[in-house]
Every structure is written in structure tokens, then in C-alpha cells.
Short mmCIF file of C-alpha atoms in Angstrom, two decimals:
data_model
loop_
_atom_site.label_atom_id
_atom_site.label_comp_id
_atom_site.label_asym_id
_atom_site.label_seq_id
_atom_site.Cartn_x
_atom_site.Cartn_y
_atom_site.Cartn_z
CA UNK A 29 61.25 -186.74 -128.13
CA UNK A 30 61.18 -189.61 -130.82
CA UNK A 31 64.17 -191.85 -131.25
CA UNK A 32 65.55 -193.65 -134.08
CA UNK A 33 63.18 -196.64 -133.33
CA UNK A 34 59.92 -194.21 -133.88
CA UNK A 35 59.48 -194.27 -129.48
CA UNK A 36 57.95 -191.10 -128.31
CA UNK A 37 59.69 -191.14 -124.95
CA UNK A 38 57.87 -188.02 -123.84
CA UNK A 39 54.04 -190.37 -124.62
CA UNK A 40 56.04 -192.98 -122.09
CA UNK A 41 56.85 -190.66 -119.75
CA UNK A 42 53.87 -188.79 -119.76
CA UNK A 43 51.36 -192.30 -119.58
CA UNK A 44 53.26 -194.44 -116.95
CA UNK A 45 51.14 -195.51 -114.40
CA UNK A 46 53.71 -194.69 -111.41
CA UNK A 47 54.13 -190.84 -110.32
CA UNK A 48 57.19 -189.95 -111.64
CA UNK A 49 59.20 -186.63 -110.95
CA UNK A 50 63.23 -185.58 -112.84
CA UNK A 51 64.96 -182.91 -110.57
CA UNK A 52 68.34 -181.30 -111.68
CA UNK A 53 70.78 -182.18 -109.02
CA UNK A 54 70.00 -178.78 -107.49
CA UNK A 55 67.05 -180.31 -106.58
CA UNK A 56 64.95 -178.04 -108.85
CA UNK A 57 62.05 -180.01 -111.05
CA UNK A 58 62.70 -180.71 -114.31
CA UNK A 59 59.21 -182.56 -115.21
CA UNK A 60 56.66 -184.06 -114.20
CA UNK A 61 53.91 -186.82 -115.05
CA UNK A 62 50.32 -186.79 -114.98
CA UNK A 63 50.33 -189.34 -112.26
CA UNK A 64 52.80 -187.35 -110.28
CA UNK A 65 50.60 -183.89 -110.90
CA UNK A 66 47.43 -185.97 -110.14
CA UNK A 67 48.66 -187.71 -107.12
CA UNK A 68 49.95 -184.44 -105.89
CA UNK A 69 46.91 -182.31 -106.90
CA UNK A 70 49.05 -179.61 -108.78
CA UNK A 71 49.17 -177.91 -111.75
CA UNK A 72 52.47 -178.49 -113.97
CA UNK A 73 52.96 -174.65 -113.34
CA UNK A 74 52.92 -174.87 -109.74
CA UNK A 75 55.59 -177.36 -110.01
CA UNK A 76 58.34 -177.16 -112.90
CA UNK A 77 60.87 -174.85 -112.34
CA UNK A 78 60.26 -175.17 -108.31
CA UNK A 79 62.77 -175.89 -105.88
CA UNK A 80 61.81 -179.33 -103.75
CA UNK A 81 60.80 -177.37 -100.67
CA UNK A 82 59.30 -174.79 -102.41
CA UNK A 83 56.53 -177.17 -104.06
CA UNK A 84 56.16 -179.03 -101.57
CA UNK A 85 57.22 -178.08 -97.58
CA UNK A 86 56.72 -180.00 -94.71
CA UNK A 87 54.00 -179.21 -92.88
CA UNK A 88 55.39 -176.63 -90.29
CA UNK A 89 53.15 -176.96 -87.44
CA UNK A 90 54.13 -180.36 -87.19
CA UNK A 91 57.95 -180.59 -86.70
CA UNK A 92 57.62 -184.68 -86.39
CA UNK A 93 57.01 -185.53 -89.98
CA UNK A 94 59.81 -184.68 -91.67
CA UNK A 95 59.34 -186.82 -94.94
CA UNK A 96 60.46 -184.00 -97.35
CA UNK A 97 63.67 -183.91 -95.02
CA UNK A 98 64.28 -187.34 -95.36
CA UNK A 99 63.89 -186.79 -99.31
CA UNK A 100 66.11 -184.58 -99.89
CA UNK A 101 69.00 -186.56 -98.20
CA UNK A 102 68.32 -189.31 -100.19
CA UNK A 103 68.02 -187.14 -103.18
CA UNK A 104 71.45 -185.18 -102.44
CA UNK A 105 73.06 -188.69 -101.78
CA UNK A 106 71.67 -189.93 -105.54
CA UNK A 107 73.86 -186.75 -106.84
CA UNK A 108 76.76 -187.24 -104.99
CA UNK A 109 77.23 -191.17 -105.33
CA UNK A 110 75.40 -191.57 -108.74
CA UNK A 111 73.53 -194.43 -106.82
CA UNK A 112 69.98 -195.59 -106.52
CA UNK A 113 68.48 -195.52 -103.56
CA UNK A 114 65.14 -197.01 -102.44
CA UNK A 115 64.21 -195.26 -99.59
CA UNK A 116 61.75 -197.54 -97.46
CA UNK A 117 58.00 -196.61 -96.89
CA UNK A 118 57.92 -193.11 -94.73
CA UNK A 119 55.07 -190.54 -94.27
CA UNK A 120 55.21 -186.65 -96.01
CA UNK A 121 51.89 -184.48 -95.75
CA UNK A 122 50.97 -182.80 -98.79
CA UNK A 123 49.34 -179.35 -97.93
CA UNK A 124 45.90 -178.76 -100.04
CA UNK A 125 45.66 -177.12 -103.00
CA UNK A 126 42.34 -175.55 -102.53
CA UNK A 127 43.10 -175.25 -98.56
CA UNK A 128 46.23 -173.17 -98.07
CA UNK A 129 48.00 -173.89 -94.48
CA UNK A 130 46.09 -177.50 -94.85
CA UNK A 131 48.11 -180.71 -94.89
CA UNK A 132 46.64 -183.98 -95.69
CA UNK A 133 48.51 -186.86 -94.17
CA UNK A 134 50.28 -189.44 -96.71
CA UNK A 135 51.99 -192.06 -96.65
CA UNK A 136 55.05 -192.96 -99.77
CA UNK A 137 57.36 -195.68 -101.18
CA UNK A 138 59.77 -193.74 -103.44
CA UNK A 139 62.75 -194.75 -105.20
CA UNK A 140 65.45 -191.96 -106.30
CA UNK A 141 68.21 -193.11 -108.91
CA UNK A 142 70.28 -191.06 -110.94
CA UNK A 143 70.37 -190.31 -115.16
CA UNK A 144 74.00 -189.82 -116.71
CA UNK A 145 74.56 -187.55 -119.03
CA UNK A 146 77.47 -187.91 -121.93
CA UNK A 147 80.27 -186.80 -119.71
CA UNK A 148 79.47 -189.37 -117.17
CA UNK A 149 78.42 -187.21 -114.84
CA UNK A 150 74.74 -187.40 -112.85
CA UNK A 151 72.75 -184.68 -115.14
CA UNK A 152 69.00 -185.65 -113.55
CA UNK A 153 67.86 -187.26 -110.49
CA UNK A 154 64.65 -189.39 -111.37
CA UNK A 155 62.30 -189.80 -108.61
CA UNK A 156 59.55 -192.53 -108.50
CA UNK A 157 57.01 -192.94 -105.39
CA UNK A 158 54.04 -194.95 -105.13
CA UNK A 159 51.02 -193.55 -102.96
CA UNK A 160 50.22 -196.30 -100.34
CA UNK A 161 48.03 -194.03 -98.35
CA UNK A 162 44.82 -195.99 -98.46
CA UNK A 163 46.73 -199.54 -97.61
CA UNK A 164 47.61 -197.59 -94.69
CA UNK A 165 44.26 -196.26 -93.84
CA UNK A 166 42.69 -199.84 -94.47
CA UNK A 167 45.39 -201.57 -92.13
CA UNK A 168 44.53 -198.84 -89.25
CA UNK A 169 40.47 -199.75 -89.76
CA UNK A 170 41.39 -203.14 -89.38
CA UNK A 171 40.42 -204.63 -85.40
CA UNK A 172 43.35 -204.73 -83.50
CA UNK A 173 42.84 -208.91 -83.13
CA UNK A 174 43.12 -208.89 -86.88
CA UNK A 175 46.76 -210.93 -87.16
CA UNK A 176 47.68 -209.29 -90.68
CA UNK A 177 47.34 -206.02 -88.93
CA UNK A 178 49.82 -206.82 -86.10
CA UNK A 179 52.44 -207.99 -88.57
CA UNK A 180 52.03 -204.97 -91.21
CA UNK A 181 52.33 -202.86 -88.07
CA UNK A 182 55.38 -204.77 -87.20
CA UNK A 183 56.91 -204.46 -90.97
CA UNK A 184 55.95 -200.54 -91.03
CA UNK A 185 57.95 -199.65 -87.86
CA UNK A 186 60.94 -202.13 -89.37
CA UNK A 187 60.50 -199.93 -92.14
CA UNK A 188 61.39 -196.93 -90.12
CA UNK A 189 63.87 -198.14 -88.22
CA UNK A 190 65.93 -198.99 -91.67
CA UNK A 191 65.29 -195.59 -92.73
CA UNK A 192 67.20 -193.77 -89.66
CA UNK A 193 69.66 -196.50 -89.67
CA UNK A 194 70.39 -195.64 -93.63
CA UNK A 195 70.24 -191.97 -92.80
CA UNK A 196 73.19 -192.98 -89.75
CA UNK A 197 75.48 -194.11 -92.05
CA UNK A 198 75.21 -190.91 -94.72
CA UNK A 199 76.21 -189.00 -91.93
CA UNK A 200 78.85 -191.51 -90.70
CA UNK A 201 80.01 -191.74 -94.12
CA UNK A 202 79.86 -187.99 -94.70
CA UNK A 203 81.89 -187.63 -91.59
CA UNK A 204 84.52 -190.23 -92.77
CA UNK A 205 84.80 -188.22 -96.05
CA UNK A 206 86.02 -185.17 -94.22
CA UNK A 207 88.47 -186.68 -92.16
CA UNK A 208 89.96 -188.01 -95.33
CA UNK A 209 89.55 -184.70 -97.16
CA UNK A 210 91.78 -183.06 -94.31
CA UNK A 211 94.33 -185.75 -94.08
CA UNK A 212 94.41 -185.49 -97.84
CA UNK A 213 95.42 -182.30 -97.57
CA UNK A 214 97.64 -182.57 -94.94
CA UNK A 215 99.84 -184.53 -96.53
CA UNK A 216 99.78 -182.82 -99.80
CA UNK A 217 101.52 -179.87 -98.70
CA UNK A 218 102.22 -176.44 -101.18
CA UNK A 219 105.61 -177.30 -102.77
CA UNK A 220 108.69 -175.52 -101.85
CA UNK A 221 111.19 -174.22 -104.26
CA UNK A 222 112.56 -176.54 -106.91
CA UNK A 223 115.63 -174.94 -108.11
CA UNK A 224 115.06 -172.42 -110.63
CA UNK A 225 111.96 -174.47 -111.78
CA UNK A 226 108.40 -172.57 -111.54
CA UNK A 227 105.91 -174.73 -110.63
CA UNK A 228 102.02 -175.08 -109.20
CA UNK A 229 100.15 -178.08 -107.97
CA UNK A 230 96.35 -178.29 -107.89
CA UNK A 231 94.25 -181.20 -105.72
CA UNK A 232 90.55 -181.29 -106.69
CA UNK A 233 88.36 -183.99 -104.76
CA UNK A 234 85.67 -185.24 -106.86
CA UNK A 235 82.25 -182.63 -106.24
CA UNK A 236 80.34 -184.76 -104.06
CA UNK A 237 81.60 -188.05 -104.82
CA UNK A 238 82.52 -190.64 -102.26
CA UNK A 239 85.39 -191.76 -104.91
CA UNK A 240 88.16 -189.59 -103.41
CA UNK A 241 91.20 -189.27 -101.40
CA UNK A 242 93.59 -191.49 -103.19
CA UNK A 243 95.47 -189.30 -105.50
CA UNK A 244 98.54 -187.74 -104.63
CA UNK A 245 101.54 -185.79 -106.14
CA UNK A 246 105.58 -184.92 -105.00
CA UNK A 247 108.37 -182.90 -105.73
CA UNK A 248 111.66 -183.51 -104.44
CA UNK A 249 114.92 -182.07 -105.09
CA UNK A 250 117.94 -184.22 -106.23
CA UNK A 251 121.46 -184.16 -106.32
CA UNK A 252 123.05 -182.13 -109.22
CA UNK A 253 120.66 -179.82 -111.46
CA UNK A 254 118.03 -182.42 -110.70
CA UNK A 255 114.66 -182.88 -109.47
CA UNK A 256 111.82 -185.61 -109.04
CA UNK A 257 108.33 -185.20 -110.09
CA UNK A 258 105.74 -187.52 -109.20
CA UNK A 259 101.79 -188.27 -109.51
CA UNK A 260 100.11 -191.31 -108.51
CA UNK A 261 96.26 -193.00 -107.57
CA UNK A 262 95.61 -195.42 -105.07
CA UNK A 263 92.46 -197.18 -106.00
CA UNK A 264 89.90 -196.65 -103.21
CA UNK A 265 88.34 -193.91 -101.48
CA UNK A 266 87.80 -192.29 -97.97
CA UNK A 267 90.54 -193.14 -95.20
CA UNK A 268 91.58 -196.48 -96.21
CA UNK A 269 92.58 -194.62 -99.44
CA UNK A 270 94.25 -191.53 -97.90
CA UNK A 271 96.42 -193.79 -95.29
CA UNK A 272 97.54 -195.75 -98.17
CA UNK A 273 98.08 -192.90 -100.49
CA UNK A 274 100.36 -191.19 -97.75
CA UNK A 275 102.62 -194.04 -97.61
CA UNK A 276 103.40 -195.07 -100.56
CA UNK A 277 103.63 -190.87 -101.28
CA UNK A 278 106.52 -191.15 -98.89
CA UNK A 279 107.90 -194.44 -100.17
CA UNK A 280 108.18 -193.33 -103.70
CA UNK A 281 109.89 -189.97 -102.49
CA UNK A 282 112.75 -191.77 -100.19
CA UNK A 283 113.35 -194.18 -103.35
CA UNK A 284 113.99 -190.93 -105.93
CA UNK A 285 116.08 -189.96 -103.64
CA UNK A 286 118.80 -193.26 -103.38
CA UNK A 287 117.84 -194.76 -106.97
CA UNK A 288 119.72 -194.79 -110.31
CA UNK A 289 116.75 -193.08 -111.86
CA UNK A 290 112.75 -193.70 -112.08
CA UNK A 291 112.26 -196.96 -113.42
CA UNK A 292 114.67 -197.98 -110.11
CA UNK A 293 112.35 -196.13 -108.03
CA UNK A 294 109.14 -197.92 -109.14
CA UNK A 295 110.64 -200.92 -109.28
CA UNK A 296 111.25 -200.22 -105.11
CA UNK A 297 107.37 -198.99 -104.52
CA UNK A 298 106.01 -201.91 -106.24
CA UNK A 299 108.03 -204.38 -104.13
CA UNK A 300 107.31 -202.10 -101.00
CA UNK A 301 103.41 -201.96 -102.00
CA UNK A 302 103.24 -205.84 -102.00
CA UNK A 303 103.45 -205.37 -97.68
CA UNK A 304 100.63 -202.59 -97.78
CA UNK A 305 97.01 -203.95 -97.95
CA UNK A 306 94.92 -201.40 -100.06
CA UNK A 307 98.42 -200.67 -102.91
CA UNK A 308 97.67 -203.22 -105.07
CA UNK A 309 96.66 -201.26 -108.46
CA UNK A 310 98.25 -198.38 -107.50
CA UNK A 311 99.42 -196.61 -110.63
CA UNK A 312 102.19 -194.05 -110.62
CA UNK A 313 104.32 -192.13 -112.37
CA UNK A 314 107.96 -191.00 -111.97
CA UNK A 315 110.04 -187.97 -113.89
CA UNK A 316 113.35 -186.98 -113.03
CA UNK A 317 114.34 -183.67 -114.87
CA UNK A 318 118.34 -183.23 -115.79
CA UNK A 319 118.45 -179.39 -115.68
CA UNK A 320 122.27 -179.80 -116.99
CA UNK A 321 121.64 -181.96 -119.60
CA UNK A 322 117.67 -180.65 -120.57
CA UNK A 323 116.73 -184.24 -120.27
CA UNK A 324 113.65 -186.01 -118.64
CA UNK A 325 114.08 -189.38 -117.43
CA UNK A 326 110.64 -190.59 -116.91
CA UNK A 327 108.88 -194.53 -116.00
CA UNK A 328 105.67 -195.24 -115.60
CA UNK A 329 103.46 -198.06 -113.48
CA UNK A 330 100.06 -198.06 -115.25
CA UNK A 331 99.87 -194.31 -114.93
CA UNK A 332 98.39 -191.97 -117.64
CA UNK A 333 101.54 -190.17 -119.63
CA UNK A 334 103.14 -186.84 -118.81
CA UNK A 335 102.54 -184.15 -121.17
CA UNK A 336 105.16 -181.89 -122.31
CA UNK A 337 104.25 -178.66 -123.44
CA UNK A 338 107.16 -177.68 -126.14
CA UNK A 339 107.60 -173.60 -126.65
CA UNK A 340 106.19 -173.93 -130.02
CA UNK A 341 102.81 -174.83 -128.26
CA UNK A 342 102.86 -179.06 -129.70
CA UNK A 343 102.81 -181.22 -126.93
CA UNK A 344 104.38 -184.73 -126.65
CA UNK A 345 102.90 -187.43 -124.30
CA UNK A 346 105.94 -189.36 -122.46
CA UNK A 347 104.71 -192.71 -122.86
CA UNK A 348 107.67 -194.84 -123.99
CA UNK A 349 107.79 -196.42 -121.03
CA UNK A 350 104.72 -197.78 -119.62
CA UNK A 351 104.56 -200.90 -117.05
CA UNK A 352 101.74 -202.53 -115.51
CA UNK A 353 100.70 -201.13 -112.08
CA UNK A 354 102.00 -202.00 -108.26
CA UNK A 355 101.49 -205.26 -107.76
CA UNK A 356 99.95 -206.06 -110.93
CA UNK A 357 102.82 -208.58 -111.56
CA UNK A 358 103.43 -211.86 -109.18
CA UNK A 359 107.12 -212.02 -109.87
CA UNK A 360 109.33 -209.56 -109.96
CA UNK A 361 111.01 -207.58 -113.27
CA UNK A 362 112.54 -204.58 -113.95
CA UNK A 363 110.72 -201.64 -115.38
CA UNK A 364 111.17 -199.68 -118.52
CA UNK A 365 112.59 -196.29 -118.71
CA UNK A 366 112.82 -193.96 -121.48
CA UNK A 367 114.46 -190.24 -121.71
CA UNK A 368 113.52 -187.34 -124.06
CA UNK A 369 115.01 -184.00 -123.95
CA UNK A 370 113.83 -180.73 -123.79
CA UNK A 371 114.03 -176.92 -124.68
CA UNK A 372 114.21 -174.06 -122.01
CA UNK A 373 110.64 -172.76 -121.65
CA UNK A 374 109.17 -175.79 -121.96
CA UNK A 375 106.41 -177.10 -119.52
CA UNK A 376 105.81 -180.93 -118.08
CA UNK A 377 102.36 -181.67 -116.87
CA UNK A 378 101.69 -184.53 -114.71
CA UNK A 379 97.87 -185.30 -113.61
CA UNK A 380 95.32 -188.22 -112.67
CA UNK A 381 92.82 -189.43 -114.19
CA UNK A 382 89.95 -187.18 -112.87
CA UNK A 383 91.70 -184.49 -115.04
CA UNK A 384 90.62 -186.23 -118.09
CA UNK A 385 88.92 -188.90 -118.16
CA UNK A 386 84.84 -189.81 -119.06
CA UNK A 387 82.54 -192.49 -118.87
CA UNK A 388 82.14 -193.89 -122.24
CA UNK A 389 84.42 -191.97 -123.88
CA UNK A 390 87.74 -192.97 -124.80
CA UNK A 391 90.99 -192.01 -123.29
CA UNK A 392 92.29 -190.68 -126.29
CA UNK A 393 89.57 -188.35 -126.26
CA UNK A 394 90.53 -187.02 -123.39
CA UNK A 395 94.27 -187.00 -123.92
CA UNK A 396 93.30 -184.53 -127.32
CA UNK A 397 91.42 -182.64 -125.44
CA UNK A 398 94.55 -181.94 -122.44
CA UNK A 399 96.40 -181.28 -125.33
CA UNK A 400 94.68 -178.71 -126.94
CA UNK A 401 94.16 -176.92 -123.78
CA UNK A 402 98.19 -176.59 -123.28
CA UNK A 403 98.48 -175.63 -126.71
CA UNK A 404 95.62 -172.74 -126.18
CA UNK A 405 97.18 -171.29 -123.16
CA UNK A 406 101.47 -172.53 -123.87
CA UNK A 407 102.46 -168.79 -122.84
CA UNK A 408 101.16 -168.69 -119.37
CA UNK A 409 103.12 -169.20 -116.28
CA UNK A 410 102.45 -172.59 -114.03
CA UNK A 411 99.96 -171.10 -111.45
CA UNK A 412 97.39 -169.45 -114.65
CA UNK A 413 98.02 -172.54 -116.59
CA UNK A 414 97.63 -175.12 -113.98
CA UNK A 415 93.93 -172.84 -113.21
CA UNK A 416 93.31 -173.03 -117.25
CA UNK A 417 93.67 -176.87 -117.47
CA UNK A 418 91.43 -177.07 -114.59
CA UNK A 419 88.93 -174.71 -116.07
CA UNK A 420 88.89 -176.66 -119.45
CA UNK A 421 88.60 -180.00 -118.73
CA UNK A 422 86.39 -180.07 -115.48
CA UNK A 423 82.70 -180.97 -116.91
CA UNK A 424 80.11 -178.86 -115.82
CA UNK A 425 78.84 -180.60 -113.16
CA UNK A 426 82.23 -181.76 -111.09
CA UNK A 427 84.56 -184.60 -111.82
CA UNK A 428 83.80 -188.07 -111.55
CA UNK A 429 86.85 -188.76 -109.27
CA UNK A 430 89.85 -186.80 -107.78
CA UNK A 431 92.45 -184.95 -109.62
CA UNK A 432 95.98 -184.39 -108.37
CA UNK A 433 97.85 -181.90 -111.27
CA UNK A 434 101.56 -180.68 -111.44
CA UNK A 435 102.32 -178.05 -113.82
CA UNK A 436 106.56 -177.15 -113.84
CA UNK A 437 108.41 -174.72 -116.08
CA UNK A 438 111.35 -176.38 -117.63
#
């Protein structure tokens, strides 16, 4: 591929002195160099296309080196974090080419960081590993009196130790994320019945992201033909994120209840989010629909607008009233409210930022492209609609972070 500059990046690729591997994020192989092929002794056949393990196994009669093992978690944690990770010096046999059930011991220091493609997403996983095999043969010729051969001994098994200490802490951390998944959902119950209002509510964590468990929705019922809508995100992830999240969740719904409308009830989270450690940022927004008077009362702390989805299939974004987020201010002031009113058959959609937004791209972009979905699919009911946004605007690959969505029938 030549760019605008004239650079074949394919000759670069191709002539770098360092083996070099890309893997989709199933862990498939993409391409390969000629120092990776060469290094490896294969064919570019008997690699691209190939799953990991399927190129290249451990050697099973030895169950003690498990260097492809250890790859693959780094690999899989690349994907999932869209960080690099330079995985310390570790030993993975290559079996023969000519010799089939023949492994040749080797010894690697690979790095694994991820590519981006345009929706921000990881796309490729590039892997770079530099055969040290012969330093280590040379160091274990060496006499044992020899002192550089006591301390590259000594740096080797530091080596390791790092390595199981890194691959700890993926499992601590993936253990972490699951706890928080589960309170997540715990606390983001189904909805029960809002009045004559149809409505659905979707959570999505983020596929394989550590960037999750801070989003959060509500619906609560209010006195008169009334009722509270609500969708906020708690900057942060895992538990620290989710503990937060479910208190100012609860905050926010006590204060809809007792408050002379939305901007009232913000105002009362962002003075109650100054005592929590973790709320600061914390964006939110807060609708209050007036089923008498077909009116939405709506205020908003930093949060991306509501949508509402007008029979006619145009949609309006509610976004006359927009305040900086909890905490965001050091003295206190009241927020803005606005009110717009509303047709029967009409549909408000509230959502986070995982719903729509991209690295790179700008938020408009993403607002256009909400808005064309509703428009698409304006004559289905909450649940297939709240499904259809989901199926629209989730990239290929996953979301970069958590969505919380709340689809009601006016």
C-alpha cells in the first residue's frame, strides 16, 4: 500500500529487521514478515489465515513451557484494553518444520500493542519478538565463575518472576471486572410499570474493555400524570465505579421525588456528589414527563441530550439546558431547565456515551447517526427499537465503553 507521501508501507513491513506478526483480535494471523517466516522456519501459507495455536502449539509432551499460553493472555489483554504490553523475556519451543512432533527450544522478547481502526476500536493486534536464543545458549556455555553469567542468570529468573506477577493481576483484575459486572446489574434492575408509558432499558458493558461499570439509568414514578427518567456516567471503571454509580443512582432518584422539577434535582446530586470521592465529573441527565400537560421538563449536568423521536419520524435533541457536570463548579449555582412539549406516540431516548460516540470522530457525527436510526425504525415499539438502536450504532467489534439506553413511549 502506497500513501500520499509515495511510502510503500507493505516494502517497510515486509524489510524490517525485527520479526513482526498482525493477528485479528481473534487471534487469527493477518501477515507476516520475512523475518518472522524466517525466524520461524515457515512458509507464509503455513501461517496466514492460522489460528495462534494452530501455527504454532506448545510442545505437548512438555506441559512446563507454556510460552504460547502466556502469549495469548497477553495478546487477549492487548484486545480488550487497547494497551501495549511488553511481555518480559520467556521461553516457547517451536516444533520443526522438516521434523514433525520435534520442538526446538527458544527463547523470546516480544512486545504486543494494538492498531485502531476508524471507529476507535482495536482492529489488529501487532506482535513484535526478538529471538534471543543464542544470548541464551552463550550465557549457559559460559563457566559458572564467570560473574556476568551469575547476574544474567539473576536478571532472567527476575524476568520470570515479573511475568507471573503481570499474569496475577489480569486475573485479579479480570476477577474485579466481574464482581462489578454483577453489582452493575444488580442495581440496574428491569423497570416496573410507568403508568401507561411503554418502555425498555438496555445495559451493554463495553466487549472486553476494562472501561465499564459506571453508567446507570432510573425510572421513577411521580405524583400526578408524572414520571422521572434518568441516565447518567460516573467516570471510572470496575468497583470503585459501580459503588459510586449506585449511589448517586439512588441520590438522584430520592431528589425527583421531593424537587420542584429536574434542574432542582441536579442541583441536589451535585451538592450531594461533592461528599462522594470518585462523583466528581459525573454527568447526568434528568426528564420529568407531564402526561397531563404532554410536556417534558428536562436539565442536564454535562450529559449528552435526550432525543425525542416525534410521530412524523424528525427527531429533536433536548439540549436547551445544558450545565457543566457534578462537581465541575467550586461554588454553588442553580441549573438551567428548559420544557418542550410533545405529541401522543412520540418516543424519548435517553443513552450514554458508549451508544454513540468514536475516537476521532466528532460528536455530531454520532448524534446524526442516533438520529437517523430513530427515524429508520420511528414505528416500532420500545423493546424492537431499543434492540434496533443497539444494532445500528454498536461498531463491529464492541463499544469502546458502556452504554446504559432508555427508550419510553410518550
Amino acid at each position: 500500500m502506497v500513501n500520499a507521501s509515495g511510502i510503500d508501507y507493505e516494502a517497510v513491513f515486509q524489510a524490517l529487521p525485527s520479526a513482526v506478526a498482525l493477528f485479528t483480535t481473534d487471534l487469527v494471523y493477518v501477515d507476516v514478515n520475512e523475518a518472522f517466516l524466517s525466524s520461524m522456519g515457515r512458509t507464509r501459507g503455513q501461517v496466514v489465515g492460522r489460528y495462534l495455536f494452530d501455527a504454532f502449539p506448545d510442545d505437548p509432551k512438555d506441559p512446563a513451557v507454556t510460552g504460547m499460553r502466556k502469549l495469548q493472555a497477553s495478546l487477549r489483554w492487548v484486545a480488550a484494553t487497547g494497551k501495549r504490553d511488553a511481555m518480559t523475556l520467556h521461553r516457547y519451543d517451536v516444533e520443526l518444520p522438516d521434523r514433525p512432533g520435534v520442538w526446538e527450544e527458544r527463547y523470546w522478547s516480544p512486545v504486543n500493542v494494538p492498531v485502531f481502526g476508524p471507529d476507535g476500536r482495536v482492529a489488529l493486534l501487532l506482535h513484535r519478538e526478538e529471538d534471543i536464543t543464542e544470548l541464551v545458549r552463550t550465557l549457559s556455555r559460559r563457566g559458572s565463575g564467570d560473574r556476568p553469567t551469575v547476574l544474567e542468570a539473576e536478571l532472567y529468573t527476575r524476568a520470570g518472576e515479573l511475568q507471573g506477577v503481570n499474569e496475577r493481576l489480569r486475573e485479579a483484575h479480570a476477577c474485579e471486572h466481574e464482581v462489578a459486572l454483577s453489582l452493575q446489574e444488580a442495581m440496574l434492575p428491569s423497570p416496573g410499570p410507568v403508568r401507561h408509558h411503554r418502555a425498555a432499558v438496555r445495559y451493554r458493558p463495553a466487549v472486553g474493555g476494562l472501561n465499564v461499570c459506571g453508567d446507570w439509568y432510573d425510572l421513577v414514578d411521580l405524583p400526578g400524570d408524572r414520571i422521572a427518567v434518568a441516565v447518567g456516567d460516573v467516570v471510572g471503571c470496575g468497583l470503585a465505579a459501580a459503588c459510586v454509580m449506585g449511589q448517586l443512582r439512588s441520590a438522584l432518584s430520592a431528589a425527583s421525588r421531593v424537587a420542584d422539577g429536574p434542574a432542582q434535582a441536579l442541583e441536589a446530586l451535585g451538592l450531594y456528589a461533592r461528599s462522594v470521592d470518585g462523583a466528581e465529573s459525573t454527568t447526568a441527565v434528568l426528564s420529568v414527563i407531564d402526561g397531563t400537560n404532554r410536556t417534558i421538563a428536562y436539565s442536564s449536568a454535562g450529559h449528552l441530550p435526550p432525543a425525542l423521536l416525534h410521530p412524523d419520524g424528525t427527531v429533536d435533541f433536548l439540549d436547551q439546558a445544558t450545565d457543566p457536570p457534578l462537581g465541575a463548579r467550586p461554588e454553588h449555582i442553580p441549573r438551567p431547565q428548559a420544557e418542550t412539549a410533545f405529541t401522543e406516540g412520540a418516543t424519548l431516548v435517553l443513552y450514554t456515551d458508549g451508544l454513540i460516540e468514536r475516537r476521532s470522530e466528532d460528536i455530531d457525527v454520532g448524534l446524526t447517526r442516533l438520529a437517523d436510526s430513530l427515524t429508520r425504525h420511528r414505528g416500532a415499539d420500545p423493546e424492537t427499537l431499543a434492540d434496533a438502536l443497539l444494532a445500528d450504532l454498536t461498531p463491529p467489534a464492541g463499544a469502546i465503553d458502556d452504554t446504559a439506553l432508555v427508550v419510553l413511549r410518550l
